[in-house]
Amino acid sequence: MISRRTLLGAGAATAAAVAVGITGMEADAAGITTTATTSSNGKSGKAAPGAGTAKTLVLYDTTNEYGWLGEVYVTQVANLASHFGSWTAAPVAKYAAGDLNAYTAVIYVGSTYDEPLPAAFLTDVMATVKPVIWVYDNIWQLAAKDGFAAKFGFASGSFDFADVEEVEYKGRRLTRSSDNNSGIMNLPISDTARVTTLATAIRADGSTFPWAVKSGNLTYIGEIPFSYVTHDDRYLAFADLLFDALATGTTAERHRALIRLEDVGPDADPAELKAIADYLAAEKVPFSVAVYPRYRDPKNKQDYTLASKPKVVAALKYMQSKGGTLIMHGYTHQYGSVANPYDGVSANDFEFYTAHVDANDSVIYDGPVKEDSVTWATARMVASGAVFLATGLGAPKIFEFPHYAASPADYQAVNSLFGKRYDRGLYFPGVLTGGKYDYARQFGQFFPYTVRDVYGSVVVPENIGNVEPEAFNNHPVRLPADLIASARRNLVVRDGVASCFYHPYLGTALLRELVSGIKGLGYTFVAADTMLNG
């Protein structure tokens, strides 16, 4: 059957806090803040657990009608930078002489063509010996500085608009969407002894040109790596290149895998759960179980919790005994008595965000639910936790949003109650800058390693998706071989993960193929809580 449960690839309180609620929460979304702090120098964020000592200055463009894209891109850079240490994000227009001296590295994301860059910024970049990563536009302004070509061995080039659907990095071919019509900067390299080509763009005719280069302390990326991103994308090359500029010391190769059993509710089949637990335990594979404790089907007048399903509770406890970690996957995994977007049934619909299916059979995000606030979201999480405790399952320490969708208010509630998520994030212009949230321009991001995102929570990554035997809502079929291929490409990240999820109703045959294939690539399966240490 077509599973609507995989819509988007899916979604620390003490036990007492989850059971009885949290005091002192904001009454509504208007008071939302991230744990990033604002100063005259920009917005700052804390490091992920286990991060190094990097202090990264991330600068972005803000001018013209597309200036909002600067925040979209810098949010994603800041999220990744948290893996290595703290960060500060600010408009490049506000840069003043000497600002980079307080940081260990600088990343500039050029998203506006001919953004007026401060002379002080260009002068400091030319003078510094600290690592600098320059992404895409306006490299010509730096290249116009006296001595640039002599120092770095290349000059500003021109945009190459050839059809490029692959980028080669570390001997592996990463994908680039055929829908991406943006050009890639093709740099003329005058000193090949000084300039190292880190990654190459491959044209349709097989010819190549540099996609990323490094000379001295300067790394240049020829395009924005955050557009049209897939599991197998050249985004992975950017995520790995950050190690060279931001990591403390040399990073050893390490490749961990995670698996999460998805959408387990009171309607689950206990026999299926036990069979999967037995298989994973036999393979010495730790696993997580994403549980929503209340099942609702308003149309058919069904509404019950785990408390009325002792066999399911027993199966969940059995899974815990076999190495399973239960995480909270919302409360009902649906919203009210409406189709959101399908039928109002638990595990099919969104819980913390609204959506509909359009005439092209695509799921369209509409915005927060009408009751949305920190208080409303907190109440649902507290009610969910009370069921876990009442049935003897213990209080989950990690949260996953149903279908990976929520508002900033909901993310704030999770950060206050749990401080930890296991999902992909949904972000909005306005979150980083403190402006009005632009729900029409939401964007998602997955991570190949642990981060602390701009909402303040530590995020356990999920990055290669799930097995889905049938296409739906313009999402293609994904079989174990597809996930294994994604895991293979993710090996380019020197200390990265291959993290996936799986629906128990699919049985064990596809799961066996998936687990054995990922193991065969050299990955070691670990428990989700181990990722909380970096």
Short mmCIF file of C-alpha atoms in Angstrom, two decimals:
data_model
loop_
_atom_site.label_atom_id
_atom_site.label_comp_id
_atom_site.label_asym_id
_atom_site.label_seq_id
_atom_site.Cartn_x
_atom_site.Cartn_y
_atom_site.Cartn_z
CA MET A 1 0.00 0.00 0.00
CA ILE A 2 1.03 3.62 -0.39
CA SER A 3 2.16 4.87 2.99
CA ARG A 4 1.28 8.45 3.69
CA ARG A 5 3.26 8.04 6.89
CA THR A 6 6.47 8.87 5.04
CA LEU A 7 5.25 12.22 3.80
CA LEU A 8 8.52 14.14 4.16
CA GLY A 9 10.81 11.36 5.13
CA ALA A 10 8.73 11.29 8.40
CA GLY A 11 9.33 14.60 11.62
CA ALA A 12 15.82 17.27 28.39
CA ALA A 13 12.86 17.15 30.15
CA THR A 14 13.09 15.17 33.31
CA ALA A 15 10.38 12.57 33.77
CA ALA A 16 8.64 14.85 36.22
CA ALA A 17 8.79 17.80 33.83
CA VAL A 18 7.21 15.83 31.03
CA ALA A 19 4.55 14.43 33.31
CA VAL A 20 3.38 17.59 35.03
CA GLY A 21 4.34 20.34 32.58
CA ILE A 22 6.78 23.19 32.52
CA THR A 23 6.21 26.56 34.17
CA GLY A 24 7.43 29.90 32.95
CA MET A 25 6.80 29.22 29.25
CA GLU A 26 5.85 32.06 26.93
CA ALA A 27 2.14 32.40 26.35
CA ASP A 28 2.33 32.74 22.60
CA ALA A 29 4.63 32.71 19.61
CA ALA A 30 5.22 36.43 19.78
CA GLY A 31 7.79 35.93 22.51
CA ILE A 32 9.79 33.26 20.70
CA THR A 33 13.54 33.44 20.81
CA THR A 34 16.19 31.03 19.67
CA THR A 35 19.00 30.15 22.03
CA ALA A 36 21.18 32.13 19.68
CA THR A 37 21.87 35.54 21.15
CA THR A 38 21.92 38.92 19.43
CA SER A 39 24.61 41.53 19.85
CA SER A 40 25.89 44.46 17.84
CA ASN A 41 28.08 41.96 16.02
CA GLY A 42 25.21 39.73 14.88
CA LYS A 43 23.40 36.59 15.99
CA SER A 44 25.45 34.00 17.86
CA GLY A 45 24.85 30.32 18.47
CA LYS A 46 26.31 27.68 20.76
CA ALA A 47 28.32 24.65 19.74
CA ALA A 48 26.91 21.15 19.47
CA PRO A 49 28.00 18.65 22.16
CA GLY A 50 31.48 17.32 21.55
CA ALA A 51 32.33 20.17 19.19
CA GLY A 52 35.76 21.69 18.97
CA THR A 53 36.80 25.21 19.82
CA ALA A 54 36.05 26.92 16.51
CA LYS A 55 34.52 30.39 16.62
CA THR A 56 33.14 30.98 13.15
CA LEU A 57 32.03 34.30 11.71
CA VAL A 58 29.39 33.72 9.01
CA LEU A 59 28.59 36.69 6.79
CA TYR A 60 25.73 37.00 4.32
CA ASP A 61 24.16 39.30 1.74
CA THR A 62 20.96 41.28 2.30
CA THR A 63 20.38 43.62 -0.66
CA ASN A 64 17.85 43.65 -3.53
CA GLU A 65 14.60 41.72 -3.81
CA TYR A 66 16.38 38.43 -3.21
CA GLY A 67 18.16 39.62 -0.10
CA TRP A 68 16.01 37.28 2.02
CA LEU A 69 17.94 34.36 0.52
CA GLY A 70 20.99 35.47 2.48
CA GLU A 71 19.30 34.46 5.72
CA VAL A 72 18.09 31.19 4.20
CA TYR A 73 21.61 30.19 3.26
CA VAL A 74 23.40 31.49 6.34
CA THR A 75 20.97 29.61 8.60
CA GLN A 76 22.11 26.38 6.99
CA VAL A 77 25.77 27.32 7.25
CA ALA A 78 25.34 28.23 10.92
CA ASN A 79 23.63 24.92 11.64
CA LEU A 80 26.55 23.01 10.13
CA ALA A 81 29.16 25.25 11.77
CA SER A 82 27.77 24.36 15.21
CA HIS A 83 29.25 20.89 14.77
CA PHE A 84 32.68 22.46 15.12
CA GLY A 85 32.09 25.18 17.72
CA SER A 86 30.23 28.42 18.25
CA TRP A 87 29.23 30.81 15.48
CA THR A 88 28.13 34.36 14.84
CA ALA A 89 26.07 35.33 11.78
CA ALA A 90 25.82 38.90 10.53
CA PRO A 91 25.11 40.83 7.32
CA VAL A 92 28.36 41.46 5.50
CA ALA A 93 27.25 45.08 5.09
CA LYS A 94 27.77 45.58 8.84
CA TYR A 95 31.35 44.31 8.79
CA ALA A 96 33.88 46.68 10.36
CA ALA A 97 37.65 46.58 10.17
CA GLY A 98 39.14 43.93 12.43
CA ASP A 99 35.87 42.08 13.10
CA LEU A 100 37.33 38.75 12.02
CA ASN A 101 40.10 39.00 14.62
CA ALA A 102 37.72 37.66 17.29
CA TYR A 103 37.09 34.45 15.34
CA THR A 104 39.03 31.40 14.23
CA ALA A 105 37.52 31.26 10.73
CA VAL A 106 35.27 33.21 8.36
CA ILE A 107 32.62 31.98 5.93
CA TYR A 108 31.09 34.41 3.46
CA VAL A 109 28.02 33.35 1.47
CA GLY A 110 27.62 35.45 -1.66
CA SER A 111 24.01 35.17 -2.77
CA THR A 112 23.40 38.65 -4.20
CA TYR A 113 25.20 39.52 -7.42
CA ASP A 114 27.35 42.61 -6.84
CA GLU A 115 26.42 43.00 -3.20
CA PRO A 116 28.39 46.09 -2.11
CA LEU A 117 31.07 44.52 0.07
CA PRO A 118 32.72 46.77 2.66
CA ALA A 119 36.28 47.70 1.75
CA ALA A 120 37.32 46.74 5.29
CA PHE A 121 36.05 43.19 4.74
CA LEU A 122 37.99 42.77 1.50
CA THR A 123 41.13 44.22 3.06
CA ASP A 124 40.91 41.95 6.11
CA VAL A 125 40.31 38.83 4.00
CA MET A 126 43.40 39.63 1.95
CA ALA A 127 45.48 40.14 5.09
CA THR A 128 44.30 37.32 7.35
CA VAL A 129 45.96 33.94 7.71
CA LYS A 130 42.84 32.45 9.28
CA PRO A 131 40.75 30.01 7.22
CA VAL A 132 38.31 31.76 4.89
CA ILE A 133 35.55 29.99 2.93
CA TRP A 134 34.03 32.09 0.17
CA VAL A 135 30.82 30.76 -1.38
CA TYR A 136 29.72 31.82 -4.88
CA ASP A 137 29.06 35.47 -5.74
CA ASN A 138 31.28 38.53 -5.57
CA ILE A 139 34.63 36.76 -5.66
CA TRP A 140 35.44 39.30 -8.39
CA GLN A 141 35.45 42.05 -5.79
CA LEU A 142 38.12 40.24 -3.81
CA ALA A 143 40.05 39.31 -6.96
CA ALA A 144 40.23 43.00 -7.91
CA LYS A 145 42.36 43.71 -4.85
CA ASP A 146 46.04 44.31 -5.55
CA GLY A 147 48.08 41.16 -5.14
CA PHE A 148 45.17 38.71 -5.20
CA ALA A 149 46.29 36.64 -8.19
CA ALA A 150 49.89 36.63 -6.99
CA LYS A 151 48.86 35.43 -3.55
CA PHE A 152 46.25 32.84 -4.46
CA GLY A 153 47.13 31.74 -8.00
CA PHE A 154 43.72 32.23 -9.63
CA ALA A 155 41.55 35.05 -10.86
CA SER A 156 37.85 35.75 -11.05
CA GLY A 157 36.22 33.84 -13.86
CA SER A 158 32.79 33.66 -15.42
CA PHE A 159 29.65 31.66 -14.76
CA ASP A 160 29.42 28.35 -16.58
CA PHE A 161 25.80 27.55 -17.41
CA ALA A 162 26.47 24.11 -18.87
CA ASP A 163 24.29 21.18 -17.79
CA VAL A 164 26.04 19.85 -14.68
CA GLU A 165 24.34 16.95 -12.89
CA GLU A 166 27.34 15.55 -11.03
CA VAL A 167 30.14 16.87 -8.85
CA GLU A 168 33.09 14.60 -8.16
CA TYR A 169 34.56 14.77 -4.69
CA LYS A 170 37.02 12.35 -3.09
CA GLY A 171 36.59 10.01 -6.03
CA ARG A 172 32.82 9.76 -5.65
CA ARG A 173 30.21 11.33 -7.89
CA LEU A 174 27.64 13.37 -6.01
CA THR A 175 24.44 14.50 -7.66
CA ARG A 176 23.35 17.97 -8.74
CA SER A 177 19.74 18.50 -9.75
CA SER A 178 18.92 18.89 -13.43
CA ASP A 179 16.46 21.59 -12.33
CA ASN A 180 19.32 23.75 -11.09
CA ASN A 181 19.90 26.32 -13.83
CA SER A 182 22.17 28.57 -11.81
CA GLY A 183 25.63 28.92 -13.20
CA ILE A 184 28.77 27.70 -11.47
CA MET A 185 31.75 30.03 -11.29
CA ASN A 186 34.51 28.66 -13.55
CA LEU A 187 37.76 30.04 -12.24
CA PRO A 188 40.85 30.47 -14.43
CA ILE A 189 43.72 28.94 -12.45
CA SER A 190 47.10 30.44 -13.26
CA ASP A 191 49.20 28.57 -10.71
CA THR A 192 48.24 24.90 -10.55
CA ALA A 193 51.03 24.20 -8.09
CA ARG A 194 49.49 26.58 -5.60
CA VAL A 195 45.80 25.90 -6.21
CA THR A 196 44.27 22.57 -5.24
CA THR A 197 41.05 21.54 -6.94
CA LEU A 198 38.96 19.97 -4.20
CA ALA A 199 35.90 19.02 -6.26
CA THR A 200 35.07 19.11 -9.96
CA ALA A 201 31.86 19.86 -11.82
CA ILE A 202 31.13 17.35 -14.60
CA ARG A 203 29.36 18.62 -17.71
CA ALA A 204 26.98 16.46 -19.73
CA ASP A 205 29.71 15.92 -22.35
CA GLY A 206 32.10 14.59 -19.69
CA SER A 207 34.34 17.65 -19.55
CA THR A 208 35.10 19.12 -16.14
CA PHE A 209 36.01 22.33 -14.38
CA PRO A 210 36.69 23.20 -10.71
CA TRP A 211 33.69 23.25 -8.37
CA ALA A 212 35.73 24.01 -5.26
CA VAL A 213 39.36 25.09 -4.93
CA LYS A 214 41.77 25.85 -2.12
CA SER A 215 44.80 28.09 -2.13
CA GLY A 216 46.57 28.88 1.11
CA ASN A 217 43.97 29.82 3.69
CA LEU A 218 41.23 30.53 1.10
CA THR A 219 38.65 27.95 -0.01
CA TYR A 220 36.28 28.94 -2.80
CA ILE A 221 32.99 27.17 -3.63
CA GLY A 222 31.67 27.93 -7.13
CA GLU A 223 27.97 27.85 -6.30
CA ILE A 224 25.46 27.92 -3.46
CA PRO A 225 25.35 24.28 -2.25
CA PHE A 226 21.93 24.58 -0.59
CA SER A 227 19.59 24.63 -3.59
CA TYR A 228 17.78 21.55 -4.97
CA VAL A 229 19.42 19.33 -2.37
CA THR A 230 18.83 15.57 -2.27
CA HIS A 231 20.23 12.71 -0.16
CA ASP A 232 23.11 12.27 -2.64
CA ASP A 233 23.88 15.90 -3.29
CA ARG A 234 27.08 17.94 -3.68
CA TYR A 235 25.92 19.53 -0.42
CA LEU A 236 27.82 16.64 1.19
CA ALA A 237 31.09 17.96 -0.24
CA PHE A 238 30.47 21.35 1.38
CA ALA A 239 29.59 19.70 4.70
CA ASP A 240 32.88 17.80 4.61
CA LEU A 241 35.03 20.73 3.50
CA LEU A 242 34.08 22.50 6.72
CA PHE A 243 36.32 20.05 8.60
CA ASP A 244 39.40 21.54 6.90
CA ALA A 245 38.55 25.07 7.95
CA LEU A 246 36.75 24.62 11.26
CA ALA A 247 37.82 21.35 12.92
CA THR A 248 40.34 21.33 15.71
CA GLY A 249 43.28 19.20 14.59
CA THR A 250 42.97 16.26 12.24
CA THR A 251 39.64 14.44 12.09
CA ALA A 252 39.88 10.67 11.88
CA GLU A 253 37.62 8.78 9.50
CA ARG A 254 34.55 7.48 11.32
CA HIS A 255 31.31 6.28 9.76
CA ARG A 256 28.33 5.58 12.01
CA ALA A 257 24.85 4.40 11.06
CA LEU A 258 21.50 4.83 12.78
CA ILE A 259 18.08 3.31 12.21
CA ARG A 260 14.75 4.46 13.58
CA LEU A 261 11.50 2.48 13.48
CA GLU A 262 8.87 4.98 12.46
CA ASP A 263 5.23 5.79 13.27
CA VAL A 264 4.62 3.25 16.02
CA GLY A 265 1.33 3.93 17.75
CA PRO A 266 -1.34 2.16 19.76
CA ASP A 267 -2.58 0.53 16.53
CA ALA A 268 0.75 -1.20 15.87
CA ASP A 269 1.01 -4.96 15.41
CA PRO A 270 2.89 -6.38 18.44
CA ALA A 271 4.12 -9.39 16.48
CA GLU A 272 5.69 -7.15 13.82
CA LEU A 273 7.41 -5.08 16.46
CA LYS A 274 8.85 -8.11 18.21
CA ALA A 275 10.05 -9.70 14.96
CA ILE A 276 11.96 -6.56 13.99
CA ALA A 277 13.42 -6.21 17.49
CA ASP A 278 14.60 -9.82 17.39
CA TYR A 279 16.30 -9.33 14.03
CA LEU A 280 18.07 -6.10 14.99
CA ALA A 281 19.18 -7.52 18.33
CA ALA A 282 20.61 -10.59 16.58
CA GLU A 283 22.55 -8.25 14.29
CA LYS A 284 23.74 -6.21 17.31
CA VAL A 285 22.10 -3.12 15.83
CA PRO A 286 20.87 -0.52 18.36
CA PHE A 287 17.70 1.20 17.19
CA SER A 288 15.19 3.91 18.04
CA VAL A 289 11.40 3.65 18.02
CA ALA A 290 9.37 6.76 17.16
CA VAL A 291 6.19 6.43 19.21
CA TYR A 292 3.01 8.50 19.27
CA PRO A 293 0.91 7.32 22.25
CA ARG A 294 -2.62 8.31 21.20
CA TYR A 295 -4.44 7.02 18.10
CA ARG A 296 -7.24 9.06 16.53
CA ASP A 297 -9.50 8.46 13.55
CA PRO A 298 -12.24 11.10 13.93
CA LYS A 299 -14.22 9.99 10.88
CA ASN A 300 -14.63 6.50 12.30
CA LYS A 301 -14.90 7.73 15.89
CA GLN A 302 -11.78 5.95 17.13
CA ASP A 303 -9.72 7.49 19.91
CA TYR A 304 -7.52 5.52 22.32
CA THR A 305 -4.08 5.54 23.90
CA LEU A 306 -1.42 2.98 24.65
CA ALA A 307 -3.01 2.52 28.05
CA SER A 308 -5.81 0.51 26.41
CA LYS A 309 -3.39 -1.61 24.34
CA PRO A 310 -1.38 -3.70 26.81
CA LYS A 311 -0.01 -5.98 24.09
CA VAL A 312 1.47 -3.05 22.22
CA VAL A 313 2.94 -1.71 25.45
CA ALA A 314 4.43 -5.13 26.17
CA ALA A 315 5.93 -5.18 22.68
CA LEU A 316 7.48 -1.75 23.21
CA LYS A 317 9.01 -2.89 26.49
CA TYR A 318 10.31 -5.95 24.67
CA MET A 319 11.92 -3.64 22.10
CA GLN A 320 13.56 -1.70 24.91
CA SER A 321 15.00 -4.94 26.27
CA LYS A 322 16.47 -5.67 22.83
CA GLY A 323 18.34 -2.38 22.54
CA GLY A 324 15.55 -0.06 21.46
CA THR A 325 15.28 3.56 22.58
CA LEU A 326 11.81 5.10 22.56
CA ILE A 327 11.52 8.67 21.32
CA MET A 328 8.43 10.87 21.38
CA HIS A 329 6.90 11.27 17.91
CA GLY A 330 4.23 13.79 18.85
CA TYR A 331 1.01 13.01 20.70
CA THR A 332 -1.54 11.96 18.06
CA HIS A 333 0.41 12.45 14.81
CA GLN A 334 -2.66 14.19 13.36
CA TYR A 335 -4.52 17.43 13.93
CA GLY A 336 -8.06 17.90 15.21
CA SER A 337 -10.88 16.39 13.14
CA VAL A 338 -9.77 17.70 9.75
CA ALA A 339 -7.87 16.28 6.81
CA ASN A 340 -4.33 17.59 7.28
CA PRO A 341 -3.73 16.83 4.49
CA TYR A 342 -5.29 13.39 4.04
CA ASP A 343 -7.91 11.97 6.38
CA GLY A 344 -7.31 13.03 9.98
CA VAL A 345 -5.96 9.60 10.90
CA SER A 346 -2.95 9.20 13.19
CA ALA A 347 0.39 8.67 11.43
CA ASN A 348 -1.05 9.87 8.13
CA ASP A 349 -1.42 13.56 8.93
CA PHE A 350 0.57 16.48 10.27
CA GLU A 351 0.13 17.37 13.94
CA PHE A 352 1.96 20.68 14.44
CA TYR A 353 1.58 22.25 10.99
CA THR A 354 -1.13 22.54 8.35
CA ALA A 355 -0.93 21.29 4.78
CA HIS A 356 -3.02 20.29 1.78
CA VAL A 357 -2.59 18.25 -1.40
CA ASP A 358 -2.81 20.38 -4.53
CA ALA A 359 -4.10 19.55 -8.02
CA ASN A 360 -0.65 18.24 -9.00
CA ASP A 361 -0.71 15.74 -6.12
CA SER A 362 1.97 17.61 -4.20
CA VAL A 363 1.79 18.35 -0.49
CA ILE A 364 1.75 22.11 0.10
CA TYR A 365 2.60 23.59 3.48
CA ASP A 366 0.05 26.16 4.63
CA GLY A 367 1.45 27.41 7.94
CA PRO A 368 1.09 26.89 11.69
CA VAL A 369 -2.13 25.48 13.16
CA LYS A 370 -4.60 28.10 14.39
CA GLU A 371 -3.90 27.40 18.09
CA ASP A 372 -0.15 27.53 17.58
CA SER A 373 1.87 28.80 20.54
CA VAL A 374 4.59 27.59 22.86
CA THR A 375 1.92 26.85 25.44
CA TRP A 376 -0.23 24.81 23.04
CA ALA A 377 2.71 22.75 21.80
CA THR A 378 4.00 22.22 25.33
CA ALA A 379 0.61 20.92 26.45
CA ARG A 380 0.58 18.29 23.71
CA MET A 381 4.08 17.14 24.58
CA VAL A 382 3.25 16.98 28.27
CA ALA A 383 0.08 14.97 27.52
CA SER A 384 2.13 12.60 25.37
CA GLY A 385 4.75 12.15 28.07
CA ALA A 386 2.06 11.39 30.65
CA VAL A 387 0.93 8.37 28.60
CA PHE A 388 4.50 7.09 28.33
CA LEU A 389 4.88 7.32 32.10
CA ALA A 390 1.47 5.88 32.93
CA THR A 391 2.21 2.77 30.85
CA GLY A 392 5.63 2.22 32.40
CA LEU A 393 7.59 3.06 29.27
CA GLY A 394 9.55 5.87 30.87
CA ALA A 395 9.90 9.48 29.74
CA PRO A 396 11.46 9.88 26.28
CA LYS A 397 14.46 12.16 26.20
CA ILE A 398 14.38 12.93 22.46
CA PHE A 399 11.58 14.36 20.31
CA GLU A 400 10.74 13.96 16.62
CA PHE A 401 8.15 16.15 14.90
CA PRO A 402 5.56 14.26 12.85
CA HIS A 403 6.41 14.68 9.17
CA TYR A 404 9.32 16.89 10.25
CA ALA A 405 7.09 19.98 10.28
CA ALA A 406 6.55 22.58 12.99
CA SER A 407 6.54 26.30 13.67
CA PRO A 408 9.21 28.25 15.57
CA ALA A 409 6.89 28.21 18.60
CA ASP A 410 6.79 24.41 18.52
CA TYR A 411 10.56 24.16 18.15
CA GLN A 412 10.92 26.46 21.15
CA ALA A 413 8.68 24.15 23.18
CA VAL A 414 10.81 21.15 22.27
CA ASN A 415 13.99 23.00 23.10
CA SER A 416 12.66 23.91 26.54
CA LEU A 417 11.29 20.45 27.34
CA PHE A 418 13.84 18.18 25.69
CA GLY A 419 16.70 20.13 24.17
CA LYS A 420 17.15 17.24 21.74
CA ARG A 421 15.51 16.24 18.47
CA TYR A 422 15.98 13.41 16.00
CA ASP A 423 14.80 14.72 12.63
CA ARG A 424 15.38 17.20 9.87
CA GLY A 425 14.70 20.84 10.64
CA LEU A 426 12.14 23.16 9.08
CA TYR A 427 13.30 26.79 9.10
CA PHE A 428 11.87 30.17 8.16
CA PRO A 429 13.24 33.60 7.25
CA GLY A 430 12.98 35.68 10.41
CA VAL A 431 14.16 32.99 12.83
CA LEU A 432 17.83 33.96 12.61
CA THR A 433 17.38 37.71 12.22
CA GLY A 434 14.56 38.12 14.73
CA GLY A 435 12.20 39.45 12.08
CA LYS A 436 8.65 38.42 11.23
CA TYR A 437 8.48 34.76 10.25
CA ASP A 438 7.93 34.21 6.53
CA TYR A 439 5.93 30.98 6.40
CA ALA A 440 5.67 31.15 2.61
CA ARG A 441 9.42 30.59 2.28
CA GLN A 442 10.09 27.70 4.61
CA PHE A 443 13.10 25.50 3.91
CA GLY A 444 14.37 22.22 5.29
CA GLN A 445 17.80 20.85 6.01
CA PHE A 446 19.26 17.48 6.85
CA PHE A 447 22.60 16.99 8.54
CA PRO A 448 25.37 14.41 8.05
CA TYR A 449 26.55 14.87 11.64
CA THR A 450 25.27 16.14 14.98
CA VAL A 451 24.51 19.86 15.16
CA ARG A 452 22.88 22.36 17.49
CA ASP A 453 20.54 24.21 15.16
CA VAL A 454 19.33 27.80 15.28
CA TYR A 455 16.38 26.73 17.46
CA GLY A 456 18.90 25.74 20.13
CA SER A 457 18.28 21.99 20.20
CA VAL A 458 20.87 19.31 19.60
CA VAL A 459 19.81 17.42 16.47
CA VAL A 460 20.51 13.72 15.98
CA PRO A 461 20.78 13.45 12.20
CA GLU A 462 18.57 11.55 9.75
CA ASN A 463 19.97 12.00 6.27
CA ILE A 464 19.34 9.11 3.86
CA GLY A 465 15.57 8.73 4.12
CA ASN A 466 13.43 5.61 4.28
CA VAL A 467 12.34 2.57 2.35
CA GLU A 468 9.17 3.36 0.40
CA PRO A 469 8.04 0.61 -2.02
CA GLU A 470 5.42 2.76 -3.77
CA ALA A 471 5.54 6.29 -5.17
CA PHE A 472 3.24 8.92 -3.68
CA ASN A 473 2.73 12.71 -3.84
CA ASN A 474 5.45 12.98 -6.49
CA HIS A 475 7.94 11.24 -4.23
CA PRO A 476 9.69 8.34 -5.98
CA VAL A 477 10.02 4.75 -4.87
CA ARG A 478 13.01 4.23 -2.60
CA LEU A 479 14.19 0.69 -2.04
CA PRO A 480 17.06 -0.55 0.16
CA ALA A 481 19.45 -0.26 -2.79
CA ASP A 482 18.66 3.45 -3.06
CA LEU A 483 19.39 4.08 0.61
CA ILE A 484 22.56 2.02 0.39
CA ALA A 485 23.67 4.12 -2.60
CA SER A 486 23.03 7.27 -0.53
CA ALA A 487 25.03 5.81 2.34
CA ARG A 488 27.89 5.12 -0.07
CA ARG A 489 27.95 8.73 -1.23
CA ASN A 490 27.79 9.94 2.39
CA LEU A 491 31.15 8.26 2.95
CA VAL A 492 32.71 11.45 1.59
CA VAL A 493 31.95 13.07 4.96
CA ARG A 494 34.96 12.04 7.01
CA ASP A 495 33.07 11.82 10.31
CA GLY A 496 29.54 11.45 9.05
CA VAL A 497 26.55 9.17 9.40
CA ALA A 498 24.13 7.15 7.32
CA SER A 499 20.93 7.58 9.29
CA CYS A 500 17.62 6.18 8.05
CA PHE A 501 14.17 5.14 9.23
CA TYR A 502 11.93 2.18 8.52
CA HIS A 503 8.26 1.34 8.98
CA PRO A 504 7.69 -1.92 10.89
CA TYR A 505 4.67 -2.89 8.77
CA LEU A 506 7.07 -3.50 5.86
CA GLY A 507 8.33 -6.64 7.61
CA THR A 508 11.90 -7.84 7.98
CA ALA A 509 12.94 -8.80 4.42
CA LEU A 510 13.62 -5.26 3.20
CA LEU A 511 15.11 -4.38 6.57
CA ARG A 512 17.62 -7.23 6.28
CA GLU A 513 18.71 -5.99 2.88
CA LEU A 514 19.07 -2.44 4.17
CA VAL A 515 21.04 -3.25 7.31
CA SER A 516 23.39 -5.71 5.63
CA GLY A 517 24.07 -3.28 2.78
CA ILE A 518 24.93 -0.39 5.08
CA LYS A 519 27.13 -2.61 7.23
CA GLY A 520 28.87 -3.78 4.07
CA LEU A 521 30.01 -0.23 3.39
CA GLY A 522 31.90 -0.16 6.68
CA TYR A 523 29.38 1.70 8.82
CA THR A 524 28.90 0.81 12.49
CA PHE A 525 25.36 1.07 13.87
CA VAL A 526 25.06 3.10 17.05
CA ALA A 527 22.28 4.23 19.39
CA ALA A 528 20.81 7.69 18.93
CA ASP A 529 21.90 8.89 22.36
CA THR A 530 25.56 8.29 21.48
CA MET A 531 25.22 11.00 18.84
CA LEU A 532 24.42 13.51 21.57
CA ASN A 533 28.12 13.49 22.43
CA GLY A 534 29.14 14.59 18.93
#
